[in-house]
Amino acid sequence: MREPLSVVVTTFNSADTLDACLESVKWAQDIVVLDSGSTDATAAIARRHGARLHEQAFAGYSAQKQAAIDLARHRWVLLLDSDEALPPDAAAPMLRALEAPACAGYQLWRREWVFWRWQSPRARLNHYVRLFDRERAHMSGHSVHEAVQVNGPVGKLDVVLDHFGEPDIAGRVDKANRYSTLQAADEARRRRTWLGWRLVAYPTIAFLRFYLLRGHWRAGWAGFIAARVHAFYAFLKYAKLHEARVRNAPGALRHPRQR
């Protein structure tokens, strides 16, 4: 007996990519879409694909995904972002894994759209736990870069999902600004030390890791620009953490708009 599968997707104004996402998992027994107030065609697309559509005010990335997971009918869940899609040959290995699951969760590989092209096939792929037993897993609780945490063994499936992400540089920079604000708050709770060294050195380290070690230099200018934006994101999160510490220090000056 194969374990039945629930696919879980959180959305907000996701009409551009949701159709491809849901079409790629039409073989699943249950599809859940948790929307946070979309004003575009997201809801209509979800209904057209037979998804169970729920709505909830956005509670944060991690909490919103956990709420969607809790809506699943089945024990085994495939968690996707609304801008991700599985290739046509992904169903077979996933269904085989569900015949007799040897692990509590499985990682999938992910290739990235980089502005105007896919990342080089020779660049290193990220991998994330996306298929899991929800009774032995939960979301990490981070404000950003949230992840599925599994209580039990984790395996890898030979499945590569496509992540469309932001379509242009402006969108990537806007996301870096938003995410760095959230991550600066996480970093503040961790009481980071050596902040000056992190502010100076880490952006360069982040660039070299992204561009050289992960192989995005193979994507030409798209990879170079993506690495620079990634380094800028690393700079912003520590710059914003420094700014928060200065502003909260005793006797700190205040801008008129902050009084």
PDB file of C-alpha atoms in Angstrom:
ATOM      1  CA  MET A   1       0.000   0.000   0.000  1.00  0.00           C
ATOM      2  CA  ARG A   2       1.392   3.389  -1.037  1.00  0.00           C
ATOM      3  CA  GLU A   3       1.127   6.295   1.381  1.00  0.00           C
ATOM      4  CA  PRO A   4      -1.329   8.903   0.038  1.00  0.00           C
ATOM      5  CA  LEU A   5       0.158  12.337  -0.552  1.00  0.00           C
ATOM      6  CA  SER A   6      -0.956  15.884   0.219  1.00  0.00           C
ATOM      7  CA  VAL A   7       0.698  18.720  -1.698  1.00  0.00           C
ATOM      8  CA  VAL A   8       0.797  21.974   0.267  1.00  0.00           C
ATOM      9  CA  VAL A   9       1.365  25.434  -1.270  1.00  0.00           C
ATOM     10  CA  THR A  10       1.207  28.902   0.299  1.00  0.00           C
ATOM     11  CA  THR A  11       0.326  31.786  -1.999  1.00  0.00           C
ATOM     12  CA  PHE A  12       0.004  35.533  -2.310  1.00  0.00           C
ATOM     13  CA  ASN A  13      -0.626  37.058  -5.737  1.00  0.00           C
ATOM     14  CA  SER A  14       0.991  33.999  -7.309  1.00  0.00           C
ATOM     15  CA  ALA A  15      -0.971  33.877 -10.564  1.00  0.00           C
ATOM     16  CA  ASP A  16       2.150  34.099 -12.750  1.00  0.00           C
ATOM     17  CA  THR A  17       3.584  30.791 -11.514  1.00  0.00           C
ATOM     18  CA  LEU A  18       0.838  28.904  -9.672  1.00  0.00           C
ATOM     19  CA  ASP A  19      -0.620  27.270 -12.784  1.00  0.00           C
ATOM     20  CA  ALA A  20       2.699  25.572 -13.586  1.00  0.00           C
ATOM     21  CA  CYS A  21       3.160  24.614  -9.938  1.00  0.00           C
ATOM     22  CA  LEU A  22      -0.208  22.901  -9.560  1.00  0.00           C
ATOM     23  CA  GLU A  23      -0.137  21.327 -13.009  1.00  0.00           C
ATOM     24  CA  SER A  24       3.114  19.603 -12.058  1.00  0.00           C
ATOM     25  CA  VAL A  25       1.494  17.832  -9.075  1.00  0.00           C
ATOM     26  CA  LYS A  26      -1.887  16.939 -10.556  1.00  0.00           C
ATOM     27  CA  TRP A  27      -1.180  13.279  -9.777  1.00  0.00           C
ATOM     28  CA  ALA A  28      -1.339  13.883  -6.010  1.00  0.00           C
ATOM     29  CA  GLN A  29      -4.378  12.747  -4.032  1.00  0.00           C
ATOM     30  CA  ASP A  30      -4.805  16.037  -2.161  1.00  0.00           C
ATOM     31  CA  ILE A  31      -3.726  19.595  -2.976  1.00  0.00           C
ATOM     32  CA  VAL A  32      -3.969  22.361  -0.387  1.00  0.00           C
ATOM     33  CA  VAL A  33      -3.499  26.058  -1.181  1.00  0.00           C
ATOM     34  CA  LEU A  34      -3.336  28.478   1.743  1.00  0.00           C
ATOM     35  CA  ASP A  35      -3.682  32.015   0.429  1.00  0.00           C
ATOM     36  CA  SER A  36      -2.999  35.233   2.325  1.00  0.00           C
ATOM     37  CA  GLY A  37      -5.331  37.639   0.559  1.00  0.00           C
ATOM     38  CA  SER A  38      -4.397  37.571  -3.118  1.00  0.00           C
ATOM     39  CA  THR A  39      -6.002  40.173  -5.357  1.00  0.00           C
ATOM     40  CA  ASP A  40      -5.044  38.541  -8.671  1.00  0.00           C
ATOM     41  CA  ALA A  41      -6.210  35.257 -10.245  1.00  0.00           C
ATOM     42  CA  THR A  42      -4.509  33.022  -7.661  1.00  0.00           C
ATOM     43  CA  ALA A  43      -7.762  31.748  -6.146  1.00  0.00           C
ATOM     44  CA  ALA A  44      -9.323  30.999  -9.529  1.00  0.00           C
ATOM     45  CA  ILE A  45      -6.246  29.058 -10.632  1.00  0.00           C
ATOM     46  CA  ALA A  46      -6.255  27.017  -7.418  1.00  0.00           C
ATOM     47  CA  ARG A  47      -9.936  26.120  -7.867  1.00  0.00           C
ATOM     48  CA  ARG A  48      -9.406  25.213 -11.522  1.00  0.00           C
ATOM     49  CA  HIS A  49      -6.825  22.651 -10.441  1.00  0.00           C
ATOM     50  CA  GLY A  50      -9.169  21.168  -7.853  1.00  0.00           C
ATOM     51  CA  ALA A  51      -7.156  22.400  -4.877  1.00  0.00           C
ATOM     52  CA  ARG A  52      -8.710  22.896  -1.471  1.00  0.00           C
ATOM     53  CA  LEU A  53      -8.416  26.656  -1.065  1.00  0.00           C
ATOM     54  CA  HIS A  54      -8.116  28.218   2.378  1.00  0.00           C
ATOM     55  CA  GLU A  55      -7.379  31.794   3.343  1.00  0.00           C
ATOM     56  CA  GLN A  56      -5.498  33.166   6.337  1.00  0.00           C
ATOM     57  CA  ALA A  57      -3.803  36.480   7.035  1.00  0.00           C
ATOM     58  CA  PHE A  58      -0.060  36.186   6.553  1.00  0.00           C
ATOM     59  CA  ALA A  59       1.505  35.020   9.828  1.00  0.00           C
ATOM     60  CA  GLY A  60       5.154  34.986   8.743  1.00  0.00           C
ATOM     61  CA  TYR A  61       6.843  32.606   6.323  1.00  0.00           C
ATOM     62  CA  SER A  62       7.406  29.754   8.755  1.00  0.00           C
ATOM     63  CA  ALA A  63       4.079  29.993  10.601  1.00  0.00           C
ATOM     64  CA  GLN A  64       2.125  30.310   7.344  1.00  0.00           C
ATOM     65  CA  LYS A  65       3.686  27.148   5.950  1.00  0.00           C
ATOM     66  CA  GLN A  66       3.080  25.279   9.188  1.00  0.00           C
ATOM     67  CA  ALA A  67      -0.571  26.323   9.079  1.00  0.00           C
ATOM     68  CA  ALA A  68      -0.824  24.998   5.523  1.00  0.00           C
ATOM     69  CA  ILE A  69       0.829  21.707   6.516  1.00  0.00           C
ATOM     70  CA  ASP A  70      -1.702  21.338   9.316  1.00  0.00           C
ATOM     71  CA  LEU A  71      -4.496  21.515   6.717  1.00  0.00           C
ATOM     72  CA  ALA A  72      -3.216  18.439   4.845  1.00  0.00           C
ATOM     73  CA  ARG A  73      -5.489  15.396   4.821  1.00  0.00           C
ATOM     74  CA  HIS A  74      -2.681  12.878   4.666  1.00  0.00           C
ATOM     75  CA  ARG A  75       0.320  12.077   6.806  1.00  0.00           C
ATOM     76  CA  TRP A  76       2.836  12.493   3.981  1.00  0.00           C
ATOM     77  CA  VAL A  77       3.246  16.010   2.627  1.00  0.00           C
ATOM     78  CA  LEU A  78       5.026  17.565  -0.334  1.00  0.00           C
ATOM     79  CA  LEU A  79       5.706  21.233   0.458  1.00  0.00           C
ATOM     80  CA  LEU A  80       6.175  23.548  -2.535  1.00  0.00           C
ATOM     81  CA  ASP A  81       6.505  27.279  -2.961  1.00  0.00           C
ATOM     82  CA  SER A  82       4.073  28.770  -5.435  1.00  0.00           C
ATOM     83  CA  ASP A  83       6.957  29.640  -7.780  1.00  0.00           C
ATOM     84  CA  GLU A  84       8.258  26.056  -7.929  1.00  0.00           C
ATOM     85  CA  ALA A  85       7.288  23.236 -10.270  1.00  0.00           C
ATOM     86  CA  LEU A  86       8.239  19.577 -10.594  1.00  0.00           C
ATOM     87  CA  PRO A  87       9.389  18.063 -13.902  1.00  0.00           C
ATOM     88  CA  PRO A  88       7.129  15.456 -15.574  1.00  0.00           C
ATOM     89  CA  ASP A  89       9.360  12.564 -14.481  1.00  0.00           C
ATOM     90  CA  ALA A  90       9.272  13.492 -10.769  1.00  0.00           C
ATOM     91  CA  ALA A  91       6.137  11.536  -9.901  1.00  0.00           C
ATOM     92  CA  ALA A  92       7.673   8.066 -10.353  1.00  0.00           C
ATOM     93  CA  PRO A  93      10.543   8.314  -7.811  1.00  0.00           C
ATOM     94  CA  MET A  94       8.363  10.108  -5.305  1.00  0.00           C
ATOM     95  CA  LEU A  95       5.593   7.525  -5.534  1.00  0.00           C
ATOM     96  CA  ARG A  96       8.162   4.737  -5.197  1.00  0.00           C
ATOM     97  CA  ALA A  97       9.459   6.361  -2.002  1.00  0.00           C
ATOM     98  CA  LEU A  98       5.914   6.417  -0.636  1.00  0.00           C
ATOM     99  CA  GLU A  99       5.420   2.679  -1.169  1.00  0.00           C
ATOM    100  CA  ALA A 100       7.549   1.879   1.879  1.00  0.00           C
ATOM    101  CA  PRO A 101       9.132   5.080   3.257  1.00  0.00           C
ATOM    102  CA  ALA A 102      12.541   4.328   4.740  1.00  0.00           C
ATOM    103  CA  CYS A 103      12.983   7.880   6.061  1.00  0.00           C
ATOM    104  CA  ALA A 104      10.967  10.492   7.903  1.00  0.00           C
ATOM    105  CA  GLY A 105      11.736  13.023   5.175  1.00  0.00           C
ATOM    106  CA  TYR A 106      13.351  13.360   1.768  1.00  0.00           C
ATOM    107  CA  GLN A 107      15.365  16.149   0.237  1.00  0.00           C
ATOM    108  CA  LEU A 108      14.762  17.323  -3.320  1.00  0.00           C
ATOM    109  CA  TRP A 109      17.274  19.159  -5.481  1.00  0.00           C
ATOM    110  CA  ARG A 110      16.393  22.620  -6.824  1.00  0.00           C
ATOM    111  CA  ARG A 111      17.683  24.530  -9.842  1.00  0.00           C
ATOM    112  CA  GLU A 112      17.357  28.299  -9.941  1.00  0.00           C
ATOM    113  CA  TRP A 113      16.193  30.726 -12.592  1.00  0.00           C
ATOM    114  CA  VAL A 114      18.821  33.474 -12.716  1.00  0.00           C
ATOM    115  CA  PHE A 115      17.284  36.611 -14.256  1.00  0.00           C
ATOM    116  CA  TRP A 116      17.175  35.486 -17.901  1.00  0.00           C
ATOM    117  CA  ARG A 117      18.406  31.877 -17.860  1.00  0.00           C
ATOM    118  CA  TRP A 118      18.594  28.726 -15.783  1.00  0.00           C
ATOM    119  CA  GLN A 119      21.679  28.215 -13.674  1.00  0.00           C
ATOM    120  CA  SER A 120      24.364  26.155 -15.370  1.00  0.00           C
ATOM    121  CA  PRO A 121      23.733  22.400 -15.185  1.00  0.00           C
ATOM    122  CA  ARG A 122      27.272  22.120 -13.826  1.00  0.00           C
ATOM    123  CA  ALA A 123      26.649  24.552 -10.950  1.00  0.00           C
ATOM    124  CA  ARG A 124      25.899  23.120  -7.527  1.00  0.00           C
ATOM    125  CA  LEU A 125      22.223  22.599  -6.785  1.00  0.00           C
ATOM    126  CA  ASN A 126      20.675  23.425  -3.439  1.00  0.00           C
ATOM    127  CA  HIS A 127      18.671  20.702  -1.721  1.00  0.00           C
ATOM    128  CA  TYR A 128      15.827  20.966   0.780  1.00  0.00           C
ATOM    129  CA  VAL A 129      13.531  18.621   2.709  1.00  0.00           C
ATOM    130  CA  ARG A 130      10.225  18.888   0.884  1.00  0.00           C
ATOM    131  CA  LEU A 131       8.675  15.411   1.117  1.00  0.00           C
ATOM    132  CA  PHE A 132       8.075  14.366   4.714  1.00  0.00           C
ATOM    133  CA  ASP A 133       5.938  12.668   7.325  1.00  0.00           C
ATOM    134  CA  ARG A 134       4.203  15.606   8.966  1.00  0.00           C
ATOM    135  CA  GLU A 135       3.818  13.702  12.220  1.00  0.00           C
ATOM    136  CA  ARG A 136       7.613  13.689  12.493  1.00  0.00           C
ATOM    137  CA  ALA A 137       8.372  17.143  11.096  1.00  0.00           C
ATOM    138  CA  HIS A 138       7.714  20.822  11.657  1.00  0.00           C
ATOM    139  CA  MET A 139       8.775  24.196  10.306  1.00  0.00           C
ATOM    140  CA  SER A 140      11.878  25.716  11.873  1.00  0.00           C
ATOM    141  CA  GLY A 141      10.280  28.952  13.054  1.00  0.00           C
ATOM    142  CA  HIS A 142      12.858  31.276  11.461  1.00  0.00           C
ATOM    143  CA  SER A 143      11.580  34.617  10.204  1.00  0.00           C
ATOM    144  CA  VAL A 144      13.205  33.932   6.823  1.00  0.00           C
ATOM    145  CA  HIS A 145      14.983  30.974   5.226  1.00  0.00           C
ATOM    146  CA  GLU A 146      12.551  28.751   7.087  1.00  0.00           C
ATOM    147  CA  ALA A 147      13.103  25.019   6.680  1.00  0.00           C
ATOM    148  CA  VAL A 148      11.436  21.716   7.444  1.00  0.00           C
ATOM    149  CA  GLN A 149      12.995  20.078  10.494  1.00  0.00           C
ATOM    150  CA  VAL A 150      12.589  16.313  10.645  1.00  0.00           C
ATOM    151  CA  ASN A 151      12.695  14.044  13.681  1.00  0.00           C
ATOM    152  CA  GLY A 152      14.189  10.977  12.051  1.00  0.00           C
ATOM    153  CA  PRO A 153      16.365   9.891   9.138  1.00  0.00           C
ATOM    154  CA  VAL A 154      16.449  12.040   5.998  1.00  0.00           C
ATOM    155  CA  GLY A 155      17.111  10.699   2.507  1.00  0.00           C
ATOM    156  CA  LYS A 156      17.584  12.271  -0.933  1.00  0.00           C
ATOM    157  CA  LEU A 157      15.492  11.659  -4.015  1.00  0.00           C
ATOM    158  CA  ASP A 158      16.774  12.028  -7.556  1.00  0.00           C
ATOM    159  CA  VAL A 159      14.257  14.782  -8.257  1.00  0.00           C
ATOM    160  CA  VAL A 160      15.122  18.335  -9.368  1.00  0.00           C
ATOM    161  CA  LEU A 161      12.381  20.922  -8.985  1.00  0.00           C
ATOM    162  CA  ASP A 162      12.437  24.221 -10.838  1.00  0.00           C
ATOM    163  CA  HIS A 163      12.446  27.464  -8.862  1.00  0.00           C
ATOM    164  CA  PHE A 164      11.454  30.497 -10.910  1.00  0.00           C
ATOM    165  CA  GLY A 165      12.003  33.048  -8.130  1.00  0.00           C
ATOM    166  CA  GLU A 166      12.238  36.699  -9.091  1.00  0.00           C
ATOM    167  CA  PRO A 167      12.090  37.460 -12.829  1.00  0.00           C
ATOM    168  CA  ASP A 168      14.560  40.356 -12.834  1.00  0.00           C
ATOM    169  CA  ILE A 169      17.303  42.165 -10.941  1.00  0.00           C
ATOM    170  CA  ALA A 170      14.890  44.698  -9.422  1.00  0.00           C
ATOM    171  CA  GLY A 171      12.818  41.898  -7.936  1.00  0.00           C
ATOM    172  CA  ARG A 172      15.899  40.156  -6.545  1.00  0.00           C
ATOM    173  CA  VAL A 173      17.147  43.382  -4.934  1.00  0.00           C
ATOM    174  CA  ASP A 174      13.715  44.101  -3.455  1.00  0.00           C
ATOM    175  CA  LYS A 175      13.653  40.596  -1.959  1.00  0.00           C
ATOM    176  CA  ALA A 176      17.162  41.072  -0.547  1.00  0.00           C
ATOM    177  CA  ASN A 177      15.987  44.249   1.170  1.00  0.00           C
ATOM    178  CA  ARG A 178      12.893  42.611   2.653  1.00  0.00           C
ATOM    179  CA  TYR A 179      14.625  39.410   3.725  1.00  0.00           C
ATOM    180  CA  SER A 180      17.612  41.200   5.245  1.00  0.00           C
ATOM    181  CA  THR A 181      15.271  43.130   7.539  1.00  0.00           C
ATOM    182  CA  LEU A 182      13.719  39.884   8.762  1.00  0.00           C
ATOM    183  CA  GLN A 183      17.052  38.120   9.129  1.00  0.00           C
ATOM    184  CA  ALA A 184      18.575  41.057  11.008  1.00  0.00           C
ATOM    185  CA  ALA A 185      15.845  40.529  13.612  1.00  0.00           C
ATOM    186  CA  ASP A 186      16.747  36.822  13.829  1.00  0.00           C
ATOM    187  CA  GLU A 187      20.425  37.725  14.166  1.00  0.00           C
ATOM    188  CA  ALA A 188      19.600  40.170  16.976  1.00  0.00           C
ATOM    189  CA  ARG A 189      17.890  37.400  18.936  1.00  0.00           C
ATOM    190  CA  ARG A 190      21.031  35.280  18.534  1.00  0.00           C
ATOM    191  CA  ARG A 191      23.136  38.131  20.020  1.00  0.00           C
ATOM    192  CA  ARG A 192      25.763  37.975  17.284  1.00  0.00           C
ATOM    193  CA  THR A 193      29.312  38.900  18.275  1.00  0.00           C
ATOM    194  CA  TRP A 194      32.183  40.225  16.137  1.00  0.00           C
ATOM    195  CA  LEU A 195      29.653  42.280  14.220  1.00  0.00           C
ATOM    196  CA  GLY A 196      32.247  44.669  12.775  1.00  0.00           C
ATOM    197  CA  TRP A 197      34.242  41.812  11.246  1.00  0.00           C
ATOM    198  CA  ARG A 198      31.068  40.225   9.899  1.00  0.00           C
ATOM    199  CA  LEU A 199      30.014  43.523   8.338  1.00  0.00           C
ATOM    200  CA  VAL A 200      33.380  43.966   6.619  1.00  0.00           C
ATOM    201  CA  ALA A 201      34.317  40.420   5.665  1.00  0.00           C
ATOM    202  CA  TYR A 202      31.165  38.373   5.258  1.00  0.00           C
ATOM    203  CA  PRO A 203      29.839  40.017   2.068  1.00  0.00           C
ATOM    204  CA  THR A 204      33.073  39.072   0.267  1.00  0.00           C
ATOM    205  CA  ILE A 205      32.914  35.549   1.671  1.00  0.00           C
ATOM    206  CA  ALA A 206      29.276  35.261   0.573  1.00  0.00           C
ATOM    207  CA  PHE A 207      30.152  36.417  -2.937  1.00  0.00           C
ATOM    208  CA  LEU A 208      33.042  33.952  -3.317  1.00  0.00           C
ATOM    209  CA  ARG A 209      31.011  31.067  -1.938  1.00  0.00           C
ATOM    210  CA  PHE A 210      28.082  31.793  -4.281  1.00  0.00           C
ATOM    211  CA  TYR A 211      30.104  32.656  -7.377  1.00  0.00           C
ATOM    212  CA  LEU A 212      33.030  30.226  -7.157  1.00  0.00           C
ATOM    213  CA  LEU A 213      32.212  27.348  -4.808  1.00  0.00           C
ATOM    214  CA  ARG A 214      28.622  26.944  -5.965  1.00  0.00           C
ATOM    215  CA  GLY A 215      29.677  27.390  -9.579  1.00  0.00           C
ATOM    216  CA  HIS A 216      27.482  30.290 -10.633  1.00  0.00           C
ATOM    217  CA  TRP A 217      30.404  31.718 -12.583  1.00  0.00           C
ATOM    218  CA  ARG A 218      29.311  29.222 -15.230  1.00  0.00           C
ATOM    219  CA  ALA A 219      26.168  31.295 -15.871  1.00  0.00           C
ATOM    220  CA  GLY A 220      28.095  34.267 -17.264  1.00  0.00           C
ATOM    221  CA  TRP A 221      26.934  37.743 -16.352  1.00  0.00           C
ATOM    222  CA  ALA A 222      23.690  36.395 -14.861  1.00  0.00           C
ATOM    223  CA  GLY A 223      25.702  34.419 -12.321  1.00  0.00           C
ATOM    224  CA  PHE A 224      28.019  37.347 -11.569  1.00  0.00           C
ATOM    225  CA  ILE A 225      25.122  39.738 -10.977  1.00  0.00           C
ATOM    226  CA  ALA A 226      23.296  37.187  -8.817  1.00  0.00           C
ATOM    227  CA  ALA A 227      26.440  36.712  -6.717  1.00  0.00           C
ATOM    228  CA  ARG A 228      26.788  40.476  -6.248  1.00  0.00           C
ATOM    229  CA  VAL A 229      23.155  40.767  -5.120  1.00  0.00           C
ATOM    230  CA  HIS A 230      23.712  37.831  -2.763  1.00  0.00           C
ATOM    231  CA  ALA A 231      26.738  39.612  -1.277  1.00  0.00           C
ATOM    232  CA  PHE A 232      24.695  42.814  -0.939  1.00  0.00           C
ATOM    233  CA  TYR A 233      22.057  40.835   0.958  1.00  0.00           C
ATOM    234  CA  ALA A 234      24.751  39.535   3.327  1.00  0.00           C
ATOM    235  CA  PHE A 235      25.960  43.119   3.835  1.00  0.00           C
ATOM    236  CA  LEU A 236      22.469  44.466   4.455  1.00  0.00           C
ATOM    237  CA  LYS A 237      21.534  42.001   7.193  1.00  0.00           C
ATOM    238  CA  TYR A 238      24.600  42.919   9.275  1.00  0.00           C
ATOM    239  CA  ALA A 239      24.332  46.630   8.447  1.00  0.00           C
ATOM    240  CA  LYS A 240      20.728  46.628   9.657  1.00  0.00           C
ATOM    241  CA  LEU A 241      21.718  44.736  12.791  1.00  0.00           C
ATOM    242  CA  HIS A 242      24.412  47.364  13.481  1.00  0.00           C
ATOM    243  CA  GLU A 243      21.906  50.149  12.854  1.00  0.00           C
ATOM    244  CA  ALA A 244      19.447  48.610  15.329  1.00  0.00           C
ATOM    245  CA  ARG A 245      22.129  48.368  18.023  1.00  0.00           C
ATOM    246  CA  VAL A 246      23.217  51.978  17.544  1.00  0.00           C
ATOM    247  CA  ARG A 247      19.645  53.263  17.649  1.00  0.00           C
ATOM    248  CA  ASN A 248      18.834  51.275  20.789  1.00  0.00           C
ATOM    249  CA  ALA A 249      21.956  52.403  22.660  1.00  0.00           C
ATOM    250  CA  PRO A 250      21.433  54.747  25.645  1.00  0.00           C
ATOM    251  CA  GLY A 251      21.480  58.377  24.569  1.00  0.00           C
ATOM    252  CA  ALA A 252      21.208  57.565  20.871  1.00  0.00           C
ATOM    253  CA  LEU A 253      20.157  60.424  18.622  1.00  0.00           C
ATOM    254  CA  ARG A 254      16.833  60.125  16.857  1.00  0.00           C
ATOM    255  CA  HIS A 255      15.790  61.258  13.402  1.00  0.00           C
ATOM    256  CA  PRO A 256      12.612  63.371  13.553  1.00  0.00           C
ATOM    257  CA  ARG A 257      10.625  60.633  11.800  1.00  0.00           C
ATOM    258  CA  GLN A 258      11.686  58.114  14.458  1.00  0.00           C
ATOM    259  CA  ARG A 259      10.620  60.100  17.515  1.00  0.00           C
TER     260      ARG A 259
END
